[in-house]
Amino acid sequence: MQNYKSTRGAVAVPASKALLYGIAPDGGLYVPSEFKRLDLEKIVRSSAIEIANTVLFSFIDDLTFEKIAECTKNAYTDRFETGDITPLKKAGECYFLELFRGPTAAFKDVALYVLPHLMAAARAKNGLEGELLILTATSGDTGKAALEAFKDVKGVRVLVFYPKDGVSAVQKAQMVTQRGSNVCVCAVEGNFDDAQRGVKQIFDKYEGERHFGCRKLRFSSANSINIGRLAPQVFYYFKAYADLVKSNEIGLGEKINFAVPTGNFGNILAGLYAKRMGLPIDTLICASNENNVLTDFIKTGVYDRRRELFVTVSPSMDILVSGNLERLLYMLCGDSETVRLRMSELASKGYYSIPRLELETLQSEFYGGFCTGMLAESEIKRVWEEDGYLMDTHTAAARKVYDDFKRERDNGLKTAILATASPFKFASTVLRALGGSGTDEFKQIDELSRLTGVPVPECLKNLSEKPVLHRDSIAVGEMESYTVKKAGESNWQ
Ligand SMILES: *Cc1c(COP(=O)(O)O)cnc(C)c1O
């Protein structure tokens, strides 16, 4: 049976509780007590949804397998563009694992669509009475995906905070036009880290089930720190591998690399989890943009957030404190006391370092690199012209860092790039990279399609014509009072 411990030492809880709580009471993140090895031979003979069920059940084993299967069925049936959820495309020497074929054209859909179903099942299992209020800080994509995934789900409400100037026009339009009686969206006058810190402080202060006015509810998280977000992400690493074996690109057991555009370190951490469960992964290539804290960390063992946060063409990676890294630290040192110490150093001094032995382990699993906006644009153009594949800005960073990896230490293995967003979500940059122009991001979406012949995803069509339903904007310091006020309201419409 899985037993989720906190990275900072709090008592362990079963999976369904870890799912409901999101974050541990001591501020730590829940980590599974074991990684069950999956039968690879069986995996490669399974369908996407069967793989998802197997992977999810190995993490969330206090729900029944049938319940998990019901959750994935509700989450994935007819919601994604292709029946196999995350198609794998070959272009040039690389494979692109397309994680953006879901309802909001971003990779976070894959995990977020199943999360409300898992939470509802966990809520029933634990006999919870009150509502759940999902609090989320978003750097752009999570917010929309969470809103869309949770809208009109019974017993759950969602409150999304986004950094006012830290998301693209399209991302903003997607969020502020969101319909649903249980959703609320609010801008914060600060950057993503401010918003994320604000949410974390609210979680720390309002733990457990509480009354707000006459309503009883519990705050919970849909951010990638929730184990219910992480577990579904492990699935598509296995699925990509199965696709490669099925199409005879690799033999069963052959090792491969994955290159991952990284922000909060959730997506790539899921890759490490997959590796621990027996997936033959050699190197996990961690790609950053100008906010290259992780590149430095992997190269030197020093995590130092004392630097300016740049707003870049790949906003979902504009992060200085990667939340999920705490789980990696815990895996490296295996000791919650040490994790607690480093996290308090990070908070008070702005940096921490890991000892040489841990650094060596880290470097044996990961390669870190970064890609500037300018290089990402030339990469978008090159890959479009040479390989006929259209990438978004985040995916382009990963593709570019893969090239750096190959130059530095080619291991001769096949590599899959995690394609995390539709190029149309970042149409203005992608269009500029291809030599197009214009300033209206919405028109640029159509122009990009005209220029390349690649169709616009359904969810990004006619965005500018939808009515704006959410106009609130607050200072960072107002996040708590705003949340408490909203929690007490009986009707959000
Ligand atoms: C969220 C996001 C990322 C970063 O993923 P993490 O799990 O936070 O590391 C990369 N690309 C896109 C498009 C995203 O939305």
Coordinates of C-alpha atoms and ligand atoms in Angstrom, one line a residue:
M1 CA 0.0 0.0 0.0
Q2 CA 1.3 3.5 -0.8
N3 CA 1.9 5.7 2.1
Y4 CA 2.5 9.4 1.3
K5 CA 5.1 11.0 3.5
S6 CA 5.8 14.7 3.6
T7 CA 9.2 15.8 2.3
R8 CA 9.5 17.7 5.6
G9 CA 8.6 14.9 7.8
A10 CA 4.9 15.1 8.7
V11 CA 3.0 11.8 9.3
A12 CA 2.2 9.7 6.3
V13 CA -1.3 9.5 4.8
P14 CA -2.9 7.2 2.2
A15 CA -3.1 8.3 -1.4
S16 CA -6.6 9.6 -1.3
K17 CA -5.8 11.9 1.6
A18 CA -2.7 13.2 -0.1
L19 CA -4.9 13.9 -3.1
L20 CA -7.4 15.9 -1.0
Y21 CA -4.8 17.8 1.0
G22 CA -2.6 18.8 -1.9
I23 CA 0.1 20.0 0.4
A24 CA 1.2 18.4 3.7
P25 CA 0.4 20.2 7.0
D26 CA 4.1 21.1 7.5
G27 CA 4.3 22.8 4.2
G28 CA 6.1 19.9 2.6
L29 CA 5.1 17.9 -0.5
Y30 CA 3.7 14.4 -0.4
V31 CA 6.0 11.7 -1.8
P32 CA 5.0 8.0 -2.4
S33 CA 6.6 5.4 -0.2
E34 CA 7.4 3.2 -3.1
F35 CA 7.7 3.1 -6.9
K36 CA 6.1 -0.1 -8.2
R37 CA 7.9 -1.6 -11.1
L38 CA 5.5 -1.9 -14.1
D39 CA 5.6 -4.9 -16.5
L40 CA 7.0 -3.2 -19.6
E41 CA 6.1 -6.0 -21.9
K42 CA 2.5 -5.7 -20.9
I43 CA 2.6 -1.9 -21.1
V44 CA 3.7 -1.9 -24.7
R45 CA 0.8 -4.1 -25.6
S46 CA -1.7 -1.8 -23.8
S47 CA -3.8 1.1 -25.1
A48 CA -3.2 4.7 -23.9
I49 CA -6.1 4.5 -21.4
E50 CA -5.0 1.1 -20.1
I51 CA -1.5 2.5 -19.5
A52 CA -3.0 5.5 -17.7
N53 CA -5.1 3.2 -15.5
T54 CA -2.1 1.0 -14.6
V55 CA 0.1 4.0 -13.8
L56 CA -2.5 5.8 -11.8
F57 CA -3.5 2.8 -9.7
S58 CA 0.1 2.2 -8.8
F59 CA 0.1 5.7 -7.2
I60 CA -3.4 5.9 -5.9
D61 CA -4.0 2.4 -4.5
D62 CA -6.6 3.1 -1.8
L63 CA -9.2 3.7 -4.5
T64 CA -10.2 0.6 -6.5
F65 CA -8.8 -0.1 -10.0
E66 CA -12.4 0.1 -11.3
K67 CA -12.8 3.5 -9.7
I68 CA -9.6 4.7 -11.3
A69 CA -10.8 3.4 -14.7
E70 CA -14.0 5.3 -14.3
C71 CA -12.1 8.5 -13.6
T72 CA -9.9 8.2 -16.7
K73 CA -12.9 7.3 -18.8
N74 CA -14.7 10.4 -17.7
A75 CA -11.6 12.5 -18.1
Y76 CA -10.4 11.4 -21.4
T77 CA -13.3 10.1 -23.5
D78 CA -13.9 12.5 -26.4
R79 CA -12.2 15.4 -24.7
F80 CA -8.9 15.1 -26.6
E81 CA -8.3 15.4 -30.3
T82 CA -7.0 11.9 -30.7
G83 CA -8.1 8.7 -29.0
D84 CA -4.6 8.0 -27.8
I85 CA -4.6 11.2 -25.8
T86 CA -0.9 12.1 -26.4
P87 CA 0.2 11.3 -29.9
L88 CA 3.9 10.8 -30.7
K89 CA 5.1 12.4 -34.0
K90 CA 8.4 11.9 -35.7
A91 CA 10.1 14.9 -37.2
G92 CA 13.7 14.9 -38.3
E93 CA 15.8 12.9 -35.8
C94 CA 13.4 13.6 -32.9
Y95 CA 10.1 12.4 -31.7
F96 CA 7.6 15.0 -30.4
L97 CA 5.3 13.7 -27.6
E98 CA 2.3 16.0 -28.2
L99 CA 0.8 16.8 -24.8
F100 CA -1.4 19.6 -26.1
R101 CA -4.2 17.9 -27.9
G102 CA -6.6 18.5 -25.0
P103 CA -9.4 21.1 -24.5
T104 CA -7.1 24.0 -23.7
A105 CA -4.2 23.2 -26.0
A106 CA -1.7 22.8 -23.2
F107 CA 0.0 19.8 -21.6
K108 CA -1.6 20.5 -18.3
D109 CA -4.9 19.2 -19.6
V110 CA -3.7 15.6 -19.4
A111 CA -3.3 15.7 -15.7
L112 CA -5.9 18.3 -14.8
Y113 CA -8.8 16.5 -16.6
V114 CA -8.5 13.5 -14.4
L115 CA -7.8 15.4 -11.2
P116 CA -11.4 16.5 -10.3
H117 CA -12.6 13.0 -10.9
L118 CA -9.9 11.6 -8.6
M119 CA -10.7 14.3 -6.0
A120 CA -14.4 13.5 -6.1
A121 CA -13.6 9.8 -5.6
A122 CA -11.2 10.7 -2.7
R123 CA -13.8 13.0 -1.1
A124 CA -16.4 10.2 -1.2
K125 CA -13.9 7.7 0.2
N126 CA -13.0 9.9 3.1
G127 CA -16.6 11.0 3.9
L128 CA -15.8 14.7 3.5
E129 CA -18.9 16.9 4.1
G130 CA -17.7 20.4 3.1
E131 CA -16.8 21.7 -0.4
L132 CA -13.3 21.8 -1.7
L133 CA -12.0 25.2 -2.9
I134 CA -9.2 24.7 -5.3
L135 CA -6.8 27.6 -5.1
T136 CA -4.3 27.9 -7.9
A137 CA -1.6 30.3 -8.9
T138 CA -0.9 30.0 -12.6
S139 CA 1.8 31.2 -14.9
G140 CA -0.7 30.9 -17.7
D141 CA -1.7 27.4 -18.7
T142 CA -2.6 25.7 -15.5
G143 CA -5.3 28.3 -14.8
K144 CA -7.3 27.8 -17.9
A145 CA -6.9 24.0 -17.8
A146 CA -8.0 23.9 -14.1
L147 CA -11.0 26.2 -14.8
E148 CA -12.1 24.1 -17.8
A149 CA -11.5 20.8 -15.9
F150 CA -13.3 21.7 -12.7
K151 CA -16.1 23.8 -14.1
D152 CA -19.6 22.6 -13.0
V153 CA -18.1 19.7 -11.0
K154 CA -20.2 19.2 -7.9
G155 CA -18.7 19.9 -4.5
V156 CA -15.7 21.7 -5.8
R157 CA -15.0 25.4 -6.6
V158 CA -11.9 26.9 -8.3
L159 CA -10.2 30.2 -7.6
V160 CA -7.4 31.1 -10.0
F161 CA -4.8 33.8 -9.5
Y162 CA -2.6 34.9 -12.5
P163 CA 0.2 37.5 -12.7
K164 CA -1.2 40.5 -14.4
D165 CA 1.6 41.0 -16.8
G166 CA 3.0 37.5 -16.8
V167 CA 0.7 35.8 -19.2
S168 CA 0.0 36.1 -23.0
A169 CA -3.0 37.9 -24.4
V170 CA -4.4 34.6 -25.6
Q171 CA -3.8 32.9 -22.2
K172 CA -5.5 35.8 -20.5
A173 CA -8.5 35.7 -22.9
Q174 CA -8.9 32.0 -22.3
M175 CA -9.1 32.6 -18.6
V176 CA -11.2 35.7 -18.3
T177 CA -13.9 34.4 -20.7
Q178 CA -14.3 31.2 -18.6
R179 CA -17.9 30.2 -18.0
G180 CA -19.1 28.0 -15.1
S181 CA -20.9 28.7 -11.8
N182 CA -18.1 27.5 -9.6
V183 CA -15.1 29.3 -11.1
C184 CA -13.4 32.6 -10.3
V185 CA -10.4 34.3 -11.9
C186 CA -8.4 37.2 -10.5
A187 CA -5.3 39.1 -11.6
V188 CA -2.5 39.8 -9.2
E189 CA -0.2 42.8 -9.5
G190 CA 3.0 40.8 -9.3
N191 CA 4.8 38.0 -10.9
F192 CA 4.1 34.3 -10.8
D193 CA 6.4 33.7 -7.8
D194 CA 4.5 36.3 -5.9
A195 CA 1.2 34.7 -6.7
Q196 CA 2.5 31.2 -5.9
R197 CA 3.9 32.4 -2.6
G198 CA 0.6 34.1 -1.8
V199 CA -1.4 30.9 -2.4
K200 CA 1.1 28.9 -0.3
Q201 CA 0.7 31.3 2.6
I202 CA -3.0 30.9 2.5
F203 CA -2.7 27.1 2.5
D204 CA -0.3 27.3 5.5
K205 CA -2.7 29.5 7.4
Y206 CA -6.1 27.9 6.7
E207 CA -5.3 24.2 7.1
G208 CA -8.1 21.7 7.3
E209 CA -11.9 22.0 7.1
R210 CA -13.1 25.4 8.2
H211 CA -16.2 27.7 8.3
F212 CA -16.2 30.8 6.1
G213 CA -19.4 32.6 6.9
C214 CA -22.0 29.8 6.9
R215 CA -20.0 27.7 4.4
K216 CA -17.8 24.8 5.4
L217 CA -14.9 24.1 3.1
R218 CA -11.4 23.0 2.7
F219 CA -8.7 24.7 0.6
S220 CA -7.0 22.3 -1.8
S221 CA -4.6 22.6 -4.7
A222 CA -4.6 21.8 -8.3
N223 CA -1.0 23.0 -8.8
S224 CA 1.5 20.5 -9.9
I225 CA 2.5 19.9 -6.2
N226 CA -0.7 17.8 -5.9
I227 CA 0.1 14.1 -6.3
G228 CA -3.0 13.8 -8.4
R229 CA -1.3 16.1 -10.9
L230 CA 2.0 14.3 -10.9
A231 CA 0.7 10.7 -11.2
P232 CA -1.1 11.2 -14.5
Q233 CA 2.0 12.8 -16.0
V234 CA 3.9 9.6 -15.4
F235 CA 1.5 7.9 -17.7
Y236 CA 2.6 9.5 -21.0
Y237 CA 6.3 8.7 -20.5
F238 CA 5.2 5.0 -20.6
K239 CA 2.8 5.7 -23.4
A240 CA 5.5 7.4 -25.5
Y241 CA 7.8 4.5 -24.9
A242 CA 5.1 2.0 -25.9
D243 CA 4.5 3.9 -29.2
L244 CA 8.2 3.8 -30.0
V245 CA 8.3 0.0 -29.5
K246 CA 5.1 -0.5 -31.4
S247 CA 6.4 1.4 -34.4
N248 CA 9.7 -0.5 -34.3
E249 CA 11.7 2.7 -33.7
I250 CA 13.3 1.0 -30.7
G251 CA 13.5 -2.5 -29.3
L252 CA 11.9 -3.4 -25.9
G253 CA 14.3 -2.5 -23.2
E254 CA 16.3 0.0 -25.3
K255 CA 17.0 3.2 -23.4
I256 CA 15.8 6.6 -24.6
N257 CA 16.2 10.2 -23.5
F258 CA 13.4 12.7 -22.8
A259 CA 13.8 16.5 -23.2
V260 CA 11.4 18.5 -21.1
P261 CA 10.7 22.3 -21.1
T262 CA 10.7 22.9 -17.4
G263 CA 9.2 25.4 -15.1
N264 CA 7.8 24.1 -11.8
F265 CA 9.7 20.8 -12.3
G266 CA 6.5 18.7 -12.3
N267 CA 6.6 17.4 -15.8
I268 CA 10.2 16.3 -15.7
L269 CA 9.9 14.9 -12.2
A270 CA 7.2 12.6 -13.5
G271 CA 9.9 11.3 -15.9
L272 CA 12.2 10.4 -13.0
Y273 CA 9.2 8.6 -11.4
A274 CA 8.7 6.7 -14.6
K275 CA 12.3 5.7 -14.6
R276 CA 12.1 4.5 -11.0
M277 CA 9.1 2.4 -12.1
G278 CA 11.3 0.6 -14.6
L279 CA 11.0 2.7 -17.8
P280 CA 14.3 2.5 -19.6
I281 CA 15.2 6.2 -19.5
D282 CA 18.8 7.3 -19.8
T283 CA 18.9 11.1 -19.5
L284 CA 16.2 13.5 -18.6
I285 CA 17.1 16.8 -20.4
C286 CA 15.9 19.7 -18.4
A287 CA 15.4 22.8 -20.6
S288 CA 14.9 26.3 -19.2
N289 CA 14.7 29.8 -20.7
E290 CA 16.6 32.9 -19.6
N291 CA 15.3 32.1 -16.1
N292 CA 18.0 29.4 -15.9
V293 CA 18.1 28.6 -12.1
L294 CA 17.7 24.9 -12.8
T295 CA 20.5 24.9 -15.4
D296 CA 22.8 26.3 -12.8
F297 CA 21.6 24.0 -10.2
I298 CA 22.2 20.9 -12.3
K299 CA 25.6 22.2 -13.3
T300 CA 26.9 23.4 -9.9
G301 CA 24.7 22.0 -7.2
V302 CA 23.8 25.5 -6.0
Y303 CA 20.2 26.6 -6.2
D304 CA 20.2 30.4 -6.1
R305 CA 17.0 32.3 -6.6
R306 CA 18.7 35.7 -6.0
R307 CA 18.3 37.0 -9.5
E308 CA 15.9 39.0 -11.6
L309 CA 12.9 37.2 -13.0
F310 CA 12.7 37.8 -16.8
V311 CA 9.5 37.8 -18.7
T312 CA 10.2 35.7 -21.7
V313 CA 8.6 34.3 -24.8
S314 CA 8.0 31.0 -22.9
P315 CA 6.1 32.4 -19.8
S316 CA 5.2 29.0 -18.4
M317 CA 8.9 28.5 -17.6
D318 CA 9.3 32.0 -16.0
I319 CA 9.9 30.6 -12.6
L320 CA 12.6 31.1 -10.0
V321 CA 11.4 28.7 -7.3
S322 CA 10.4 25.4 -8.8
G323 CA 8.0 23.9 -6.4
N324 CA 8.4 20.2 -7.3
L325 CA 12.2 20.4 -6.9
E326 CA 11.6 19.7 -3.2
R327 CA 10.5 16.2 -4.2
L328 CA 13.8 15.7 -6.1
L329 CA 15.8 16.9 -3.1
Y330 CA 14.0 14.4 -0.9
M331 CA 14.9 11.6 -3.3
L332 CA 18.5 12.7 -3.4
C333 CA 19.1 13.0 0.3
G334 CA 16.3 10.8 1.6
D335 CA 16.0 12.8 4.7
S336 CA 13.2 15.3 5.7
E337 CA 15.4 17.1 8.2
T338 CA 17.8 18.1 5.4
V339 CA 15.0 19.1 3.1
R340 CA 13.5 21.3 5.8
L341 CA 16.9 22.9 6.3
R342 CA 17.4 23.7 2.7
M343 CA 13.9 25.0 2.2
S344 CA 14.4 27.4 5.1
E345 CA 17.8 28.5 3.7
L346 CA 16.1 29.2 0.4
A347 CA 13.4 31.2 2.1
S348 CA 15.8 33.2 4.4
K349 CA 19.1 33.5 2.4
G350 CA 17.8 32.9 -1.1
Y351 CA 20.0 29.9 -1.9
Y352 CA 21.1 26.4 -0.8
S353 CA 23.6 23.9 -2.0
I354 CA 23.8 20.1 -2.1
P355 CA 26.9 18.0 -1.3
R356 CA 29.0 16.5 -4.1
L357 CA 27.6 13.0 -3.8
E358 CA 24.1 14.2 -4.4
L359 CA 25.2 16.4 -7.2
E360 CA 26.8 13.4 -8.9
T361 CA 23.6 11.5 -8.6
L362 CA 21.7 14.5 -10.0
Q363 CA 24.0 14.8 -13.0
S364 CA 23.8 11.1 -13.7
E365 CA 20.0 11.4 -14.2
F366 CA 19.7 15.0 -15.6
Y367 CA 21.3 17.2 -18.1
G368 CA 20.5 20.9 -17.7
G369 CA 20.5 23.6 -20.3
F370 CA 18.8 26.8 -21.3
C371 CA 17.7 28.5 -24.5
T372 CA 17.1 32.3 -24.9
G373 CA 14.1 33.7 -26.7
M374 CA 16.2 34.6 -29.7
L375 CA 17.6 31.1 -30.1
A376 CA 14.1 29.6 -29.6
E377 CA 12.8 31.7 -32.5
S378 CA 15.6 30.6 -34.8
E379 CA 15.0 27.0 -33.7
I380 CA 11.3 27.3 -34.5
K381 CA 12.2 28.5 -38.0
R382 CA 14.9 25.8 -38.6
V383 CA 12.7 22.9 -37.4
W384 CA 9.8 24.1 -39.5
E385 CA 11.9 24.5 -42.6
E386 CA 14.1 21.4 -42.2
D387 CA 11.7 19.0 -40.5
G388 CA 8.3 20.4 -41.3
Y389 CA 7.3 20.5 -37.6
L390 CA 5.7 23.6 -36.0
M391 CA 6.8 24.1 -32.4
D392 CA 5.6 26.5 -29.7
T393 CA 8.2 28.5 -27.8
H394 CA 8.5 26.1 -24.8
T395 CA 8.9 23.0 -27.0
A396 CA 11.5 24.9 -29.0
A397 CA 13.6 25.5 -25.9
A398 CA 13.6 21.8 -25.3
R399 CA 14.5 21.0 -28.9
K400 CA 17.4 23.4 -28.7
V401 CA 18.7 22.2 -25.4
Y402 CA 18.6 18.7 -26.8
D403 CA 21.0 19.8 -29.5
D404 CA 23.3 21.2 -26.8
F405 CA 23.1 17.9 -25.0
K406 CA 24.0 16.0 -28.1
R407 CA 27.0 18.2 -28.8
E408 CA 28.3 17.9 -25.3
R409 CA 27.6 14.2 -24.6
D410 CA 25.8 12.3 -27.3
N411 CA 24.8 9.0 -25.9
G412 CA 23.5 7.8 -29.3
L413 CA 20.0 7.1 -28.0
K414 CA 16.7 8.1 -29.4
T415 CA 15.2 11.2 -27.8
A416 CA 11.6 12.3 -27.3
I417 CA 10.8 16.0 -26.9
L418 CA 7.8 16.8 -24.7
A419 CA 5.8 19.2 -26.8
T420 CA 3.9 21.1 -24.1
A421 CA 1.8 23.7 -25.9
S422 CA 0.2 24.3 -29.2
P423 CA 2.2 26.8 -31.3
F424 CA -1.0 28.7 -31.7
K425 CA -1.0 29.5 -28.0
F426 CA 2.1 31.6 -28.6
A427 CA 1.2 32.6 -32.1
S428 CA 2.8 36.1 -32.1
T429 CA 6.3 34.7 -31.3
V430 CA 6.0 31.7 -33.6
L431 CA 4.8 33.9 -36.4
R432 CA 7.6 36.3 -36.0
A433 CA 10.1 33.5 -36.0
L434 CA 8.8 32.4 -39.4
G435 CA 9.1 36.0 -40.7
G436 CA 5.4 37.0 -40.3
S437 CA 4.3 40.1 -38.4
G438 CA 1.3 41.9 -36.8
T439 CA 0.5 43.0 -33.3
D440 CA -3.0 41.6 -32.7
E441 CA -2.3 38.2 -31.2
F442 CA -5.8 37.0 -32.2
K443 CA -5.3 37.8 -35.9
Q444 CA -1.8 36.3 -35.7
I445 CA -3.4 32.9 -34.8
D446 CA -5.2 32.9 -38.2
E447 CA -2.2 34.2 -40.0
L448 CA 0.0 31.5 -38.6
S449 CA -2.4 28.9 -39.8
R450 CA -2.6 30.5 -43.3
L451 CA 1.2 30.6 -43.6
T452 CA 1.8 27.1 -42.4
G453 CA -1.3 25.2 -43.4
V454 CA -1.5 23.9 -39.8
P455 CA -5.1 24.1 -38.5
V456 CA -6.0 26.2 -35.5
P457 CA -7.1 24.1 -32.5
E458 CA -10.8 24.4 -31.9
C459 CA -10.4 26.0 -28.4
L460 CA -8.4 28.9 -29.8
K461 CA -10.8 29.9 -32.5
N462 CA -12.9 33.1 -32.0
L463 CA -11.4 33.8 -28.6
S464 CA -11.5 37.6 -29.0
E465 CA -15.3 37.6 -29.6
K466 CA -16.2 35.9 -26.3
P467 CA -17.4 38.1 -23.5
V468 CA -15.1 38.9 -20.6
L469 CA -16.6 37.5 -17.4
H470 CA -13.8 38.1 -14.8
R471 CA -12.3 41.6 -14.2
D472 CA -11.0 41.5 -10.7
S473 CA -7.4 42.7 -10.1
I474 CA -5.7 42.9 -6.7
A475 CA -2.3 43.6 -5.0
V476 CA -0.3 40.7 -3.8
G477 CA -1.0 41.6 -0.2
E478 CA -4.8 41.3 -0.8
M479 CA -4.8 37.7 -1.9
E480 CA -5.7 36.4 1.5
S481 CA -8.6 38.7 2.2
Y482 CA -9.9 38.3 -1.3
T483 CA -9.8 34.5 -0.9
V484 CA -11.6 34.6 2.5
K485 CA -14.3 36.9 1.1
K486 CA -14.8 34.6 -1.9
A487 CA -14.9 31.5 0.3
G488 CA -17.8 33.0 2.3
E489 CA -19.9 33.9 -0.8
S490 CA -22.7 31.5 -1.6
N491 CA -22.9 32.5 -5.2
W492 CA -20.2 33.4 -7.6
Q493 CA -22.3 34.3 -10.6
Ligands
LIG1 C1 3.5 24.4 -17.3 C2 4.3 24.4 -18.6 C3 5.6 24.0 -18.6 C4 6.4 23.6 -17.4 O1 6.0 22.4 -16.8 P1 6.4 22.2 -15.3 O2 5.7 20.9 -14.9 O3 5.9 23.3 -14.5 O4 7.9 22.0 -15.2 C5 6.2 24.0 -19.9 N1 5.5 24.3 -21.0 C6 4.3 24.7 -20.9 C7 3.6 25.1 -22.2 C8 3.6 24.7 -19.7 O5 2.3 25.1 -19.7

